[in-house]
mmCIF file of C-alpha atoms in Angstrom:
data_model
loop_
_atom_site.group_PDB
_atom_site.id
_atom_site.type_symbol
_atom_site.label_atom_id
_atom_site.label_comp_id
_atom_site.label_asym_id
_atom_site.label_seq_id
_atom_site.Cartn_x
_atom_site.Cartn_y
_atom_site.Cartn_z
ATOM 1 C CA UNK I 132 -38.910 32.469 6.846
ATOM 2 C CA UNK I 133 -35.334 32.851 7.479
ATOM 3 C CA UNK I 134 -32.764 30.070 7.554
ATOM 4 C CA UNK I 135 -31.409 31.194 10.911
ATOM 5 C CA UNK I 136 -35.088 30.924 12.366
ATOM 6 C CA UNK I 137 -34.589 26.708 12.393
ATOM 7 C CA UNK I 138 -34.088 25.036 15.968
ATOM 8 C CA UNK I 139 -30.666 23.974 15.791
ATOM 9 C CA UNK I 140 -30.322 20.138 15.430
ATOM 10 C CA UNK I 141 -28.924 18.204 18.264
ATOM 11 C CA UNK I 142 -25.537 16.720 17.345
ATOM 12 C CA UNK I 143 -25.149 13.498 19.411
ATOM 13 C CA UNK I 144 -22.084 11.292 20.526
ATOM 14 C CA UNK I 145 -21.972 7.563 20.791
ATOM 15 C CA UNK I 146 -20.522 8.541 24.059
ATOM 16 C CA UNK I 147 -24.079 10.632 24.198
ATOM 17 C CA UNK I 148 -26.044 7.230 23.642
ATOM 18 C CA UNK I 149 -23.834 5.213 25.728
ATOM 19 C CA UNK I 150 -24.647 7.471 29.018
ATOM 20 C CA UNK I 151 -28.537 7.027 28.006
ATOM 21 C CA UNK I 152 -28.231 3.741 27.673
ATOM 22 C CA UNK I 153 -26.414 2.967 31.050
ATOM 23 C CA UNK I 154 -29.422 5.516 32.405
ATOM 24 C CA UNK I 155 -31.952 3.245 30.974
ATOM 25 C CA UNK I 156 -30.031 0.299 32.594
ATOM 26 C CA UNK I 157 -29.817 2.194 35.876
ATOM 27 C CA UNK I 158 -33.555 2.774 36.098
ATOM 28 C CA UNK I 159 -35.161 -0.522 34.359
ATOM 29 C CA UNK I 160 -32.546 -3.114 33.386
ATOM 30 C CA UNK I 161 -31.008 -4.551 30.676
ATOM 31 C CA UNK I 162 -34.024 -5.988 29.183
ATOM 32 C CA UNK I 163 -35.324 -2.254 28.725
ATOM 33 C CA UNK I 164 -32.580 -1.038 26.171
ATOM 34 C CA UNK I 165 -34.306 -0.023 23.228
ATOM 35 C CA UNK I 166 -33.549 2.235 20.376
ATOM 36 C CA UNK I 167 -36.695 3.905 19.613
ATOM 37 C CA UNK I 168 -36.858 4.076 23.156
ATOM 38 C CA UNK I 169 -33.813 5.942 23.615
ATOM 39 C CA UNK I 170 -34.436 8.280 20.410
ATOM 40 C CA UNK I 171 -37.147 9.314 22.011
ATOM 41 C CA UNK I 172 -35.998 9.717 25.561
ATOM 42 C CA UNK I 173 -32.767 11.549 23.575
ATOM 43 C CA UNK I 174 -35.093 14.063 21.537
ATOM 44 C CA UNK I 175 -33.997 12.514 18.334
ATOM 45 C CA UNK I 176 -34.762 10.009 15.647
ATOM 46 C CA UNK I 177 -33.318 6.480 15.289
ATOM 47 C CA UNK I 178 -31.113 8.070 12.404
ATOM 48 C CA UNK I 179 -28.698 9.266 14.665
ATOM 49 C CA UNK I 180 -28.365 5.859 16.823
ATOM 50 C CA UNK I 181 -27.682 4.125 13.435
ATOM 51 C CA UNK I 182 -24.917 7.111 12.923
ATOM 52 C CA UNK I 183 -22.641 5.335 15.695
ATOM 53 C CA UNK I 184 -24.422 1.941 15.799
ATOM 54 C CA UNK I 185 -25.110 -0.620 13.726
ATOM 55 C CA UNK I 186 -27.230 -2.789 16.451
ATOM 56 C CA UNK I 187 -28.363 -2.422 19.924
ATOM 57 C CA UNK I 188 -25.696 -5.014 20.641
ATOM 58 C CA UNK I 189 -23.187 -2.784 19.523
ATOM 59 C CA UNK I 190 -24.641 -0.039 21.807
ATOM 60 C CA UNK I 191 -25.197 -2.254 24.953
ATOM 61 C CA UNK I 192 -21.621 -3.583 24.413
ATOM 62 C CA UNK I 193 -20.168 0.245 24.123
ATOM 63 C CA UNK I 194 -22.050 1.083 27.104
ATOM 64 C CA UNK I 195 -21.275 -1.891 29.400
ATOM 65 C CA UNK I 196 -17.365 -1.113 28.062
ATOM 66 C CA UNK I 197 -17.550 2.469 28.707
ATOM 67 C CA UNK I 198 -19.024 1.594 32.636
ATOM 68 C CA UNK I 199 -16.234 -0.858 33.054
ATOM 69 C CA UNK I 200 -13.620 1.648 31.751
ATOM 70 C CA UNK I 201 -15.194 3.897 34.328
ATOM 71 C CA UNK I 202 -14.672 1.813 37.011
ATOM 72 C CA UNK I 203 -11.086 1.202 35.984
ATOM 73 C CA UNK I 204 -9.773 5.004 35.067
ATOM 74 C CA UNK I 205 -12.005 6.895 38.132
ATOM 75 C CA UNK I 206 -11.767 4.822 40.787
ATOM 76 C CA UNK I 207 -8.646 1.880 40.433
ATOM 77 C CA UNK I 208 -6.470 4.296 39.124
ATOM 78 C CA UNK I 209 -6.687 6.859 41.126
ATOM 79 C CA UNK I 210 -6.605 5.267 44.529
ATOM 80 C CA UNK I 211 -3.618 2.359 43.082
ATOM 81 C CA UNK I 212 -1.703 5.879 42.525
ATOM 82 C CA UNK I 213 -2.028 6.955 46.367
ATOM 83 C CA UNK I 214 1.446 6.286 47.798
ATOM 84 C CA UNK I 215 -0.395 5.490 51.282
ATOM 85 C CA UNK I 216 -0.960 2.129 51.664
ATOM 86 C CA UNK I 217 -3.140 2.139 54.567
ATOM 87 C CA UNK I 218 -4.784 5.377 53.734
ATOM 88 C CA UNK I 219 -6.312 3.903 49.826
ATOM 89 C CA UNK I 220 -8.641 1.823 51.918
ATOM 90 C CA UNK I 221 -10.499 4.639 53.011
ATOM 91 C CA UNK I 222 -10.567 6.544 50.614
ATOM 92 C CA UNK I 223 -11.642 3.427 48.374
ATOM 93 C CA UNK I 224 -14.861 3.212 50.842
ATOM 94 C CA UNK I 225 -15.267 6.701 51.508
ATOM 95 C CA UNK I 226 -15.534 7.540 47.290
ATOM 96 C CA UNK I 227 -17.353 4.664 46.048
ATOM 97 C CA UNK I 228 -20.087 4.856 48.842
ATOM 98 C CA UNK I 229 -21.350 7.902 46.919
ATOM 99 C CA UNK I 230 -21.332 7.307 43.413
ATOM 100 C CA UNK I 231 -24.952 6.005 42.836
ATOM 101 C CA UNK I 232 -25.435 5.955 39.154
ATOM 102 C CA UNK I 233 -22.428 3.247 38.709
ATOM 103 C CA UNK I 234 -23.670 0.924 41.753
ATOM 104 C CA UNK I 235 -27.095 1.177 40.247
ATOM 105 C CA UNK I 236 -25.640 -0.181 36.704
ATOM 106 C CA UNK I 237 -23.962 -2.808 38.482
ATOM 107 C CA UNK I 238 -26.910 -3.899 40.267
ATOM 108 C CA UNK I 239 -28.768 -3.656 37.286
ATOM 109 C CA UNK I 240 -26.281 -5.925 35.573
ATOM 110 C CA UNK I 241 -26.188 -8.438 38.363
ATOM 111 C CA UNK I 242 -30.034 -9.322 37.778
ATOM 112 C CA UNK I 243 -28.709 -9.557 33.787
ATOM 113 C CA UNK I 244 -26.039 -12.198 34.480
ATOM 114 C CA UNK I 245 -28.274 -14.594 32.188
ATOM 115 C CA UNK I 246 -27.154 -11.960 28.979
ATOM 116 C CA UNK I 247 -24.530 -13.401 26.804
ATOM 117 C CA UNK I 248 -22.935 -9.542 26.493
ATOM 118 C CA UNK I 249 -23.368 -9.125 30.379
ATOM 119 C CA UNK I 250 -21.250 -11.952 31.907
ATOM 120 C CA UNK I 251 -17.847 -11.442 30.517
ATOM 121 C CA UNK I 252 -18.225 -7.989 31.625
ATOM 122 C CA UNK I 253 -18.952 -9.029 34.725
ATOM 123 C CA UNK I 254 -16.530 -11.240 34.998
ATOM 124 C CA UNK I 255 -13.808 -9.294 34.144
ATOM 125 C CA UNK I 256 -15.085 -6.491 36.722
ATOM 126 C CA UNK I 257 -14.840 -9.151 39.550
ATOM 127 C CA UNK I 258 -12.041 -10.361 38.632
ATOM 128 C CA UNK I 259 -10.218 -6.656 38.461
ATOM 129 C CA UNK I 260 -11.920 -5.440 41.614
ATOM 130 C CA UNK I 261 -10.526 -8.771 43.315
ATOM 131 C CA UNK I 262 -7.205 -8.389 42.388
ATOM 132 C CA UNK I 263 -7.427 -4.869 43.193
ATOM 133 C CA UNK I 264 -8.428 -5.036 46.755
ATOM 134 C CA UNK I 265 -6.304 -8.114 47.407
ATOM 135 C CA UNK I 266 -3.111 -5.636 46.346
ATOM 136 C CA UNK I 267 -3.983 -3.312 48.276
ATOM 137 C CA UNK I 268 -4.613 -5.637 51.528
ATOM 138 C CA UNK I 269 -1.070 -7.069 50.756
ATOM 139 C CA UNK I 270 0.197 -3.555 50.624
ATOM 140 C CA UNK I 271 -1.348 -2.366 54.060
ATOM 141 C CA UNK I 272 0.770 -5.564 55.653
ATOM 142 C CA UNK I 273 -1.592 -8.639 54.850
ATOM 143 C CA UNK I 274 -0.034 -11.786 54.188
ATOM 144 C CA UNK I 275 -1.345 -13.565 50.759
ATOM 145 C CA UNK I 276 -4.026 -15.674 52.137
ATOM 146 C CA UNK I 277 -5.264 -13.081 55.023
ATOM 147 C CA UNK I 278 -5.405 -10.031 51.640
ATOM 148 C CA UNK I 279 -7.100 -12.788 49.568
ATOM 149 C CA UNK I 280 -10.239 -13.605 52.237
ATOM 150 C CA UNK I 281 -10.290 -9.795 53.490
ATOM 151 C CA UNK I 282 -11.063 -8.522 49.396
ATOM 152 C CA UNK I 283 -13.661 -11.399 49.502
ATOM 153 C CA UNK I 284 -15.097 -10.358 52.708
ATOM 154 C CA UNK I 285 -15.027 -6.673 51.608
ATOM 155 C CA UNK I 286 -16.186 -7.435 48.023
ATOM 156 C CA UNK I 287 -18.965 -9.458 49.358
ATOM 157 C CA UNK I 288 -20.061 -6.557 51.990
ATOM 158 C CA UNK I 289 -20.544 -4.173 48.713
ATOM 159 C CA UNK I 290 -22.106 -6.884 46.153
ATOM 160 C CA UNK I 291 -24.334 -7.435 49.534
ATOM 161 C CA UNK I 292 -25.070 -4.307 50.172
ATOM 162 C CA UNK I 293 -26.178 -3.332 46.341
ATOM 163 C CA UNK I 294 -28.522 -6.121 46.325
ATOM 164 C CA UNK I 295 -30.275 -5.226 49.974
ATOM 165 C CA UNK I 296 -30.258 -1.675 48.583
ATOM 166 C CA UNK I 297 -31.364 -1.891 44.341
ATOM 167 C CA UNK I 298 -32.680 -4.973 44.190
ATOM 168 C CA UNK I 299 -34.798 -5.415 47.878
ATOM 169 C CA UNK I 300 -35.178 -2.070 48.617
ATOM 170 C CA UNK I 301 -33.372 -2.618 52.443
ATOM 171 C CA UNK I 302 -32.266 -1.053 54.221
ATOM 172 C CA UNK I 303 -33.984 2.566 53.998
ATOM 173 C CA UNK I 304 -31.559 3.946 55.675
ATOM 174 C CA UNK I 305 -31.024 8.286 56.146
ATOM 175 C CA UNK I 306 -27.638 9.610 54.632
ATOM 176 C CA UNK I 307 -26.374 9.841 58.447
ATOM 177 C CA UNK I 308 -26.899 6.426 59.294
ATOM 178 C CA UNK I 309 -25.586 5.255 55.547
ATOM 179 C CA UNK I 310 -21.881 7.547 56.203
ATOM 180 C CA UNK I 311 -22.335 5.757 59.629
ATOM 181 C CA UNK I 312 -22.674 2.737 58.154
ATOM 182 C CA UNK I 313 -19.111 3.481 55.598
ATOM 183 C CA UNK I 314 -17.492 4.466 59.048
ATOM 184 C CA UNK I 315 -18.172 1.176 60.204
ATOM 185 C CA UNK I 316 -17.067 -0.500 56.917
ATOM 186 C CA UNK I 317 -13.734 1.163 57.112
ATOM 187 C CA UNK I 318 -13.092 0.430 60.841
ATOM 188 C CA UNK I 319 -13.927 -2.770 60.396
ATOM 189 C CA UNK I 320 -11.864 -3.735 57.051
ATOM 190 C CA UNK I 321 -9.080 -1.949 56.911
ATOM 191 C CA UNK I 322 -6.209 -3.433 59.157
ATOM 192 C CA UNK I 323 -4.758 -1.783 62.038
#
């Protein structure tokens, strides 16, 4: 038989394992993380986990690290570098309303805020995303307090909305009514 006849081996990243894992979170929790199960799901054996992991601690905590990172380089970043005040509001809504695999993590992760490796993640996302949409009310015009209680009011609508959505199953709701629905969002909370 010749050498060249073998099925190439799959070569994968911890970055590789940290997007299954955050999958696996996605779809059934944190509880569900499992290396064998993962292997599996990956096409490869528990060999190549251990590779880039010494525990599935270490993997949960690269993966919850890599979705906050995420959050902060794709989305914070991008809109804090829009020289339009008014106009990172909307575009704030208008992007994050479609990215589905991160809200599902994070909703995921809110039913997990028992986990020892989940909370300070957590936390720290909050606590970013607060500051974040309180700067950006204070740039559009907002005095202090007003920018502080419209980024709880907004950050409330979305945690709301995740939970109704991933965790209840409500609202079942069509892709028109749901941009509707971010049309509404933005009227409503950004200032005028």
């Amino acid at each position: 038989m010749n050498a060249s006849a073998k099925p190439e081996r799959t070569r994968l990243s911890a970055e590789d394992w940290e997007d299954a894992a955050l999958r696996l979170i996605a779809d059934q929790g944190v509880g569900a993380l499992a290396v064998e199960a993962l292997a599996r799901q990956l096409g490869v054996t528990k060999g190549s986990f251990y590779w880039h992991f010494r525990t599935r601690e270490a993997l949960l905590q690269a993966a919850l690290e890599r979705w906050e990172q995420y959050g902060e380089k794709e989305v914070i970043s991008q809109i804090e570098a829009m020289p339009d005040a008014l106009g990172r509001l909307p575009e704030l809504f208008r992007r994050v309303a479609h990215e589905i695999a991160p809200h599902r993590v994070y909703a995921a992760l809110l039913k997990a805020l028992d986990h020892p490796q989940v909370v300070p993640v957590m936390a720290r996302v909050s606590q970013r995303r607060m500051e974040f949409l309180t700067n950006i009310y204070r740039e559009a015009g907002l005095v202090p307090e007003e920018a502080l209680n419209r980024a709880r009011l907004t950050y409330a609508a979305y945690v709301g909305f995740l939970q109704l959505n991933f965790t209840l199953g409500l609202p079942r709701i069509s892709h028109e009514e749901f941009d509707a629905y971010v049309e509404h969002m933005i009227r409503t909370l950004t200032p005028r």
